[in-house]
JSON list of C-alpha atoms in Angstrom, two decimals:
[
{"chain": "A", "resi": 22, "resn": "UNK", "atom": "CA", "xyz": [47.55, 3.49, -39.61]},
{"chain": "A", "resi": 23, "resn": "UNK", "atom": "CA", "xyz": [49.31, 0.61, -37.90]},
{"chain": "A", "resi": 24, "resn": "UNK", "atom": "CA", "xyz": [47.48, -2.41, -36.52]},
{"chain": "A", "resi": 25, "resn": "UNK", "atom": "CA", "xyz": [48.28, -1.34, -32.95]},
{"chain": "A", "resi": 26, "resn": "UNK", "atom": "CA", "xyz": [46.77, 2.12, -33.51]},
{"chain": "A", "resi": 27, "resn": "UNK", "atom": "CA", "xyz": [43.75, 0.57, -35.21]},
{"chain": "A", "resi": 28, "resn": "UNK", "atom": "CA", "xyz": [43.18, -1.81, -32.29]},
{"chain": "A", "resi": 29, "resn": "UNK", "atom": "CA", "xyz": [43.56, 1.07, -29.86]},
{"chain": "A", "resi": 30, "resn": "UNK", "atom": "CA", "xyz": [41.01, 3.15, -31.78]},
{"chain": "A", "resi": 31, "resn": "UNK", "atom": "CA", "xyz": [38.52, 0.27, -31.84]},
{"chain": "A", "resi": 32, "resn": "UNK", "atom": "CA", "xyz": [38.99, -0.23, -28.07]},
{"chain": "A", "resi": 33, "resn": "UNK", "atom": "CA", "xyz": [38.37, 3.47, -27.37]},
{"chain": "A", "resi": 34, "resn": "UNK", "atom": "CA", "xyz": [35.23, 3.57, -29.53]},
{"chain": "A", "resi": 35, "resn": "UNK", "atom": "CA", "xyz": [33.88, 0.34, -28.00]},
{"chain": "A", "resi": 36, "resn": "UNK", "atom": "CA", "xyz": [34.58, 1.60, -24.49]},
{"chain": "A", "resi": 37, "resn": "UNK", "atom": "CA", "xyz": [32.84, 4.90, -25.20]},
{"chain": "A", "resi": 38, "resn": "UNK", "atom": "CA", "xyz": [29.78, 3.11, -26.54]},
{"chain": "A", "resi": 39, "resn": "UNK", "atom": "CA", "xyz": [29.68, 0.82, -23.51]},
{"chain": "A", "resi": 40, "resn": "UNK", "atom": "CA", "xyz": [29.93, 3.71, -21.07]},
{"chain": "A", "resi": 41, "resn": "UNK", "atom": "CA", "xyz": [27.26, 5.72, -22.84]},
{"chain": "A", "resi": 42, "resn": "UNK", "atom": "CA", "xyz": [24.90, 2.73, -22.95]},
{"chain": "A", "resi": 43, "resn": "UNK", "atom": "CA", "xyz": [25.21, 2.23, -19.19]},
{"chain": "A", "resi": 44, "resn": "UNK", "atom": "CA", "xyz": [25.16, 5.87, -18.16]},
{"chain": "A", "resi": 45, "resn": "UNK", "atom": "CA", "xyz": [22.61, 7.32, -15.78]},
{"chain": "A", "resi": 46, "resn": "UNK", "atom": "CA", "xyz": [20.08, 9.65, -17.37]},
{"chain": "A", "resi": 47, "resn": "UNK", "atom": "CA", "xyz": [20.58, 13.33, -16.56]},
{"chain": "A", "resi": 48, "resn": "UNK", "atom": "CA", "xyz": [18.05, 15.50, -14.76]},
{"chain": "A", "resi": 49, "resn": "UNK", "atom": "CA", "xyz": [16.78, 16.81, -18.10]},
{"chain": "A", "resi": 50, "resn": "UNK", "atom": "CA", "xyz": [15.82, 13.32, -19.27]},
{"chain": "A", "resi": 51, "resn": "UNK", "atom": "CA", "xyz": [12.04, 12.96, -19.67]},
{"chain": "A", "resi": 52, "resn": "UNK", "atom": "CA", "xyz": [11.91, 9.73, -17.64]},
{"chain": "A", "resi": 53, "resn": "UNK", "atom": "CA", "xyz": [13.67, 11.41, -14.73]},
{"chain": "A", "resi": 54, "resn": "UNK", "atom": "CA", "xyz": [11.47, 14.52, -14.94]},
{"chain": "A", "resi": 55, "resn": "UNK", "atom": "CA", "xyz": [8.35, 12.34, -14.85]},
{"chain": "A", "resi": 56, "resn": "UNK", "atom": "CA", "xyz": [9.66, 10.37, -11.88]},
{"chain": "A", "resi": 57, "resn": "UNK", "atom": "CA", "xyz": [10.19, 7.19, -13.84]},
{"chain": "A", "resi": 58, "resn": "UNK", "atom": "CA", "xyz": [13.69, 6.52, -12.61]},
{"chain": "A", "resi": 59, "resn": "UNK", "atom": "CA", "xyz": [14.06, 3.38, -10.45]},
{"chain": "A", "resi": 60, "resn": "UNK", "atom": "CA", "xyz": [11.91, 2.94, -7.35]},
{"chain": "A", "resi": 61, "resn": "UNK", "atom": "CA", "xyz": [10.83, 0.17, -5.00]},
{"chain": "A", "resi": 62, "resn": "UNK", "atom": "CA", "xyz": [7.35, -1.17, -5.76]},
{"chain": "A", "resi": 63, "resn": "UNK", "atom": "CA", "xyz": [5.44, -0.79, -2.47]},
{"chain": "A", "resi": 64, "resn": "UNK", "atom": "CA", "xyz": [2.91, -3.45, -3.52]},
{"chain": "A", "resi": 65, "resn": "UNK", "atom": "CA", "xyz": [5.42, -6.16, -4.47]},
{"chain": "A", "resi": 66, "resn": "UNK", "atom": "CA", "xyz": [7.11, -8.56, -2.08]},
{"chain": "A", "resi": 67, "resn": "UNK", "atom": "CA", "xyz": [8.26, -12.14, -1.68]},
{"chain": "A", "resi": 68, "resn": "UNK", "atom": "CA", "xyz": [5.29, -13.57, -3.59]},
{"chain": "A", "resi": 69, "resn": "UNK", "atom": "CA", "xyz": [5.96, -11.51, -6.70]},
{"chain": "A", "resi": 70, "resn": "UNK", "atom": "CA", "xyz": [9.70, -12.19, -6.58]},
{"chain": "A", "resi": 71, "resn": "UNK", "atom": "CA", "xyz": [9.14, -15.92, -6.10]},
{"chain": "A", "resi": 72, "resn": "UNK", "atom": "CA", "xyz": [6.66, -16.06, -8.99]},
{"chain": "A", "resi": 73, "resn": "UNK", "atom": "CA", "xyz": [8.93, -14.13, -11.35]},
{"chain": "A", "resi": 74, "resn": "UNK", "atom": "CA", "xyz": [11.92, -16.37, -10.57]},
{"chain": "A", "resi": 75, "resn": "UNK", "atom": "CA", "xyz": [9.88, -19.56, -10.65]},
{"chain": "A", "resi": 76, "resn": "UNK", "atom": "CA", "xyz": [11.37, -20.48, -7.27]},
{"chain": "A", "resi": 77, "resn": "UNK", "atom": "CA", "xyz": [9.26, -21.99, -4.52]},
{"chain": "A", "resi": 78, "resn": "UNK", "atom": "CA", "xyz": [10.05, -20.94, -0.97]},
{"chain": "A", "resi": 79, "resn": "UNK", "atom": "CA", "xyz": [10.58, -24.19, 0.96]},
{"chain": "A", "resi": 80, "resn": "UNK", "atom": "CA", "xyz": [7.86, -25.19, 3.38]},
{"chain": "A", "resi": 81, "resn": "UNK", "atom": "CA", "xyz": [8.81, -24.20, 6.92]},
{"chain": "A", "resi": 82, "resn": "UNK", "atom": "CA", "xyz": [11.08, -21.36, 5.77]},
{"chain": "A", "resi": 83, "resn": "UNK", "atom": "CA", "xyz": [11.28, -18.40, 8.13]},
{"chain": "A", "resi": 84, "resn": "UNK", "atom": "CA", "xyz": [12.03, -14.70, 7.71]},
{"chain": "A", "resi": 85, "resn": "UNK", "atom": "CA", "xyz": [10.67, -14.75, 4.16]},
{"chain": "A", "resi": 86, "resn": "UNK", "atom": "CA", "xyz": [11.02, -11.34, 2.56]},
{"chain": "A", "resi": 87, "resn": "UNK", "atom": "CA", "xyz": [11.19, -9.92, -0.94]},
{"chain": "A", "resi": 88, "resn": "UNK", "atom": "CA", "xyz": [10.97, -6.79, -3.00]},
{"chain": "A", "resi": 89, "resn": "UNK", "atom": "CA", "xyz": [10.89, -5.54, -6.56]},
{"chain": "A", "resi": 90, "resn": "UNK", "atom": "CA", "xyz": [12.93, -2.57, -7.72]},
{"chain": "A", "resi": 91, "resn": "UNK", "atom": "CA", "xyz": [11.27, -1.11, -10.79]},
{"chain": "A", "resi": 92, "resn": "UNK", "atom": "CA", "xyz": [13.79, 0.20, -13.33]},
{"chain": "A", "resi": 93, "resn": "UNK", "atom": "CA", "xyz": [13.33, 1.86, -16.70]},
{"chain": "A", "resi": 94, "resn": "UNK", "atom": "CA", "xyz": [15.13, -0.99, -18.49]},
{"chain": "A", "resi": 95, "resn": "UNK", "atom": "CA", "xyz": [14.66, -4.08, -16.32]},
{"chain": "A", "resi": 96, "resn": "UNK", "atom": "CA", "xyz": [13.21, -4.74, -12.91]},
{"chain": "A", "resi": 97, "resn": "UNK", "atom": "CA", "xyz": [15.22, -6.42, -10.15]},
{"chain": "A", "resi": 98, "resn": "UNK", "atom": "CA", "xyz": [13.51, -9.05, -8.00]},
{"chain": "A", "resi": 99, "resn": "UNK", "atom": "CA", "xyz": [14.85, -9.92, -4.54]},
{"chain": "A", "resi": 100, "resn": "UNK", "atom": "CA", "xyz": [13.89, -12.87, -2.36]},
{"chain": "A", "resi": 101, "resn": "UNK", "atom": "CA", "xyz": [15.41, -14.04, 0.90]},
{"chain": "A", "resi": 102, "resn": "UNK", "atom": "CA", "xyz": [14.51, -16.62, 3.52]},
{"chain": "A", "resi": 103, "resn": "UNK", "atom": "CA", "xyz": [15.99, -18.88, 6.19]},
{"chain": "A", "resi": 104, "resn": "UNK", "atom": "CA", "xyz": [15.51, -22.61, 5.71]},
{"chain": "A", "resi": 105, "resn": "UNK", "atom": "CA", "xyz": [17.13, -25.94, 6.42]},
{"chain": "A", "resi": 106, "resn": "UNK", "atom": "CA", "xyz": [20.55, -26.10, 4.77]},
{"chain": "A", "resi": 107, "resn": "UNK", "atom": "CA", "xyz": [19.39, -29.07, 2.68]},
{"chain": "A", "resi": 108, "resn": "UNK", "atom": "CA", "xyz": [16.43, -27.01, 1.41]},
{"chain": "A", "resi": 109, "resn": "UNK", "atom": "CA", "xyz": [18.77, -24.13, 0.53]},
{"chain": "A", "resi": 110, "resn": "UNK", "atom": "CA", "xyz": [20.93, -26.56, -1.46]},
{"chain": "A", "resi": 111, "resn": "UNK", "atom": "CA", "xyz": [17.77, -27.87, -3.13]},
{"chain": "A", "resi": 112, "resn": "UNK", "atom": "CA", "xyz": [16.76, -24.37, -4.22]},
{"chain": "A", "resi": 113, "resn": "UNK", "atom": "CA", "xyz": [20.22, -23.89, -5.74]},
{"chain": "A", "resi": 114, "resn": "UNK", "atom": "CA", "xyz": [20.06, -27.23, -7.57]},
{"chain": "A", "resi": 115, "resn": "UNK", "atom": "CA", "xyz": [16.58, -26.37, -8.83]},
{"chain": "A", "resi": 116, "resn": "UNK", "atom": "CA", "xyz": [17.92, -23.33, -10.65]},
{"chain": "A", "resi": 117, "resn": "UNK", "atom": "CA", "xyz": [19.73, -25.52, -13.19]},
{"chain": "A", "resi": 118, "resn": "UNK", "atom": "CA", "xyz": [23.13, -24.09, -12.34]},
{"chain": "A", "resi": 119, "resn": "UNK", "atom": "CA", "xyz": [26.07, -24.91, -14.60]},
{"chain": "A", "resi": 120, "resn": "UNK", "atom": "CA", "xyz": [28.36, -24.98, -11.57]},
{"chain": "A", "resi": 121, "resn": "UNK", "atom": "CA", "xyz": [27.64, -25.73, -7.93]},
{"chain": "A", "resi": 122, "resn": "UNK", "atom": "CA", "xyz": [27.70, -23.07, -5.24]},
{"chain": "A", "resi": 123, "resn": "UNK", "atom": "CA", "xyz": [31.21, -21.83, -4.61]},
{"chain": "A", "resi": 124, "resn": "UNK", "atom": "CA", "xyz": [32.91, -19.61, -2.08]},
{"chain": "A", "resi": 125, "resn": "UNK", "atom": "CA", "xyz": [33.34, -15.98, -3.02]},
{"chain": "A", "resi": 126, "resn": "UNK", "atom": "CA", "xyz": [36.93, -15.90, -1.82]},
{"chain": "A", "resi": 127, "resn": "UNK", "atom": "CA", "xyz": [36.23, -13.40, 0.94]},
{"chain": "A", "resi": 128, "resn": "UNK", "atom": "CA", "xyz": [33.85, -10.54, 1.49]},
{"chain": "A", "resi": 129, "resn": "UNK", "atom": "CA", "xyz": [33.58, -8.28, -1.54]},
{"chain": "A", "resi": 130, "resn": "UNK", "atom": "CA", "xyz": [33.74, -4.53, -1.37]},
{"chain": "A", "resi": 131, "resn": "UNK", "atom": "CA", "xyz": [30.71, -2.34, -1.36]},
{"chain": "A", "resi": 132, "resn": "UNK", "atom": "CA", "xyz": [28.60, -3.01, -4.41]},
{"chain": "A", "resi": 133, "resn": "UNK", "atom": "CA", "xyz": [25.09, -1.98, -5.21]},
{"chain": "A", "resi": 134, "resn": "UNK", "atom": "CA", "xyz": [22.99, -2.12, -2.07]},
{"chain": "A", "resi": 135, "resn": "UNK", "atom": "CA", "xyz": [19.81, -4.03, -2.79]},
{"chain": "A", "resi": 136, "resn": "UNK", "atom": "CA", "xyz": [19.21, -6.38, 0.12]},
{"chain": "A", "resi": 137, "resn": "UNK", "atom": "CA", "xyz": [19.73, -3.47, 2.51]},
{"chain": "A", "resi": 138, "resn": "UNK", "atom": "CA", "xyz": [16.24, -2.41, 1.41]},
{"chain": "A", "resi": 139, "resn": "UNK", "atom": "CA", "xyz": [15.01, -5.59, 3.13]},
{"chain": "A", "resi": 140, "resn": "UNK", "atom": "CA", "xyz": [17.02, -4.89, 6.26]},
{"chain": "A", "resi": 141, "resn": "UNK", "atom": "CA", "xyz": [19.63, -7.52, 5.37]},
{"chain": "A", "resi": 142, "resn": "UNK", "atom": "CA", "xyz": [23.37, -7.37, 4.84]},
{"chain": "A", "resi": 143, "resn": "UNK", "atom": "CA", "xyz": [24.48, -7.58, 1.22]},
{"chain": "A", "resi": 144, "resn": "UNK", "atom": "CA", "xyz": [25.29, -11.27, 0.63]},
{"chain": "A", "resi": 145, "resn": "UNK", "atom": "CA", "xyz": [28.54, -10.59, -1.22]},
{"chain": "A", "resi": 146, "resn": "UNK", "atom": "CA", "xyz": [29.82, -8.86, 1.92]},
{"chain": "A", "resi": 147, "resn": "UNK", "atom": "CA", "xyz": [29.31, -11.93, 4.14]},
{"chain": "A", "resi": 148, "resn": "UNK", "atom": "CA", "xyz": [32.22, -14.13, 5.09]},
{"chain": "A", "resi": 149, "resn": "UNK", "atom": "CA", "xyz": [31.62, -17.74, 4.09]},
{"chain": "A", "resi": 150, "resn": "UNK", "atom": "CA", "xyz": [28.68, -17.05, 1.77]},
{"chain": "A", "resi": 151, "resn": "UNK", "atom": "CA", "xyz": [28.61, -19.25, -1.33]},
{"chain": "A", "resi": 152, "resn": "UNK", "atom": "CA", "xyz": [27.45, -18.01, -4.72]},
{"chain": "A", "resi": 153, "resn": "UNK", "atom": "CA", "xyz": [26.27, -19.18, -8.12]},
{"chain": "A", "resi": 154, "resn": "UNK", "atom": "CA", "xyz": [24.38, -17.66, -11.03]},
{"chain": "A", "resi": 155, "resn": "UNK", "atom": "CA", "xyz": [22.45, -18.88, -14.03]},
{"chain": "A", "resi": 156, "resn": "UNK", "atom": "CA", "xyz": [21.00, -17.49, -17.24]},
{"chain": "A", "resi": 157, "resn": "UNK", "atom": "CA", "xyz": [17.60, -19.26, -17.45]},
{"chain": "A", "resi": 158, "resn": "UNK", "atom": "CA", "xyz": [17.13, -18.71, -21.22]},
{"chain": "A", "resi": 159, "resn": "UNK", "atom": "CA", "xyz": [20.49, -20.46, -21.67]},
{"chain": "A", "resi": 160, "resn": "UNK", "atom": "CA", "xyz": [19.47, -23.51, -19.62]},
{"chain": "A", "resi": 161, "resn": "UNK", "atom": "CA", "xyz": [17.15, -26.05, -21.19]},
{"chain": "A", "resi": 162, "resn": "UNK", "atom": "CA", "xyz": [14.70, -26.27, -18.28]},
{"chain": "A", "resi": 163, "resn": "UNK", "atom": "CA", "xyz": [11.00, -26.52, -19.07]},
{"chain": "A", "resi": 164, "resn": "UNK", "atom": "CA", "xyz": [10.01, -26.27, -15.38]},
{"chain": "A", "resi": 165, "resn": "UNK", "atom": "CA", "xyz": [10.41, -22.47, -15.39]},
{"chain": "A", "resi": 166, "resn": "UNK", "atom": "CA", "xyz": [7.43, -21.14, -17.37]},
{"chain": "A", "resi": 167, "resn": "UNK", "atom": "CA", "xyz": [8.76, -17.62, -17.86]},
{"chain": "A", "resi": 168, "resn": "UNK", "atom": "CA", "xyz": [12.40, -18.52, -18.43]},
{"chain": "A", "resi": 169, "resn": "UNK", "atom": "CA", "xyz": [12.54, -16.22, -21.47]},
{"chain": "A", "resi": 170, "resn": "UNK", "atom": "CA", "xyz": [11.65, -13.21, -19.26]},
{"chain": "A", "resi": 171, "resn": "UNK", "atom": "CA", "xyz": [14.18, -13.97, -16.53]},
{"chain": "A", "resi": 172, "resn": "UNK", "atom": "CA", "xyz": [17.62, -13.06, -17.86]},
{"chain": "A", "resi": 173, "resn": "UNK", "atom": "CA", "xyz": [19.69, -13.87, -14.77]},
{"chain": "A", "resi": 174, "resn": "UNK", "atom": "CA", "xyz": [19.23, -15.44, -11.34]},
{"chain": "A", "resi": 175, "resn": "UNK", "atom": "CA", "xyz": [21.89, -15.19, -8.70]},
{"chain": "A", "resi": 176, "resn": "UNK", "atom": "CA", "xyz": [21.87, -17.14, -5.44]},
{"chain": "A", "resi": 177, "resn": "UNK", "atom": "CA", "xyz": [23.93, -16.64, -2.31]},
{"chain": "A", "resi": 178, "resn": "UNK", "atom": "CA", "xyz": [23.71, -19.12, 0.56]},
{"chain": "A", "resi": 179, "resn": "UNK", "atom": "CA", "xyz": [25.02, -18.23, 3.99]},
{"chain": "A", "resi": 180, "resn": "UNK", "atom": "CA", "xyz": [25.32, -21.08, 6.49]},
{"chain": "A", "resi": 181, "resn": "UNK", "atom": "CA", "xyz": [23.87, -20.27, 9.89]},
{"chain": "A", "resi": 182, "resn": "UNK", "atom": "CA", "xyz": [23.92, -22.23, 13.12]},
{"chain": "A", "resi": 183, "resn": "UNK", "atom": "CA", "xyz": [22.03, -25.49, 13.65]},
{"chain": "A", "resi": 184, "resn": "UNK", "atom": "CA", "xyz": [21.78, -26.71, 10.04]},
{"chain": "A", "resi": 185, "resn": "UNK", "atom": "CA", "xyz": [20.03, -23.57, 8.81]},
{"chain": "A", "resi": 186, "resn": "UNK", "atom": "CA", "xyz": [20.98, -21.25, 5.98]},
{"chain": "A", "resi": 187, "resn": "UNK", "atom": "CA", "xyz": [19.88, -17.86, 4.70]},
{"chain": "A", "resi": 188, "resn": "UNK", "atom": "CA", "xyz": [19.16, -17.83, 0.99]},
{"chain": "A", "resi": 189, "resn": "UNK", "atom": "CA", "xyz": [19.48, -14.62, -1.03]},
{"chain": "A", "resi": 190, "resn": "UNK", "atom": "CA", "xyz": [18.08, -14.65, -4.57]},
{"chain": "A", "resi": 191, "resn": "UNK", "atom": "CA", "xyz": [18.31, -11.81, -7.06]},
{"chain": "A", "resi": 192, "resn": "UNK", "atom": "CA", "xyz": [16.90, -11.88, -10.58]},
{"chain": "A", "resi": 193, "resn": "UNK", "atom": "CA", "xyz": [16.27, -9.61, -13.54]}
]
């Protein structure tokens, strides 16, 4: 077997394993039969999302909303609010980002619709929205008590009129 064929075989096997690990369970799966596929937690909102992320909603923020999507493997926490642009920047800085917020380069195509559950546009689809993400366990930040539970936090900031901004936070 040549090296090229060996590399190709390894790539095919690795790809197959990756696809099977991320596949959706079929209707015969016990979790699906018992109704344990993903669902929105009707009792969870902005308070639960904020607590999980370790992010305080700025005082004076408006249109505060949140939700928790319960998944078999990991739950997804959503939080959004409108605040002063300086407060939005402060929330981003408080995450311990490796890089500052940056433009997305234009609206992205349709991805997974999460914020639509809150009646909001998906932040990656908004022109001019800035984005950053952080892996809290990878950042040495003792301020976040549950940083080992939170694997990823993503923030989008959309500038609005009159020095206000909408903040979108997503974590799992």
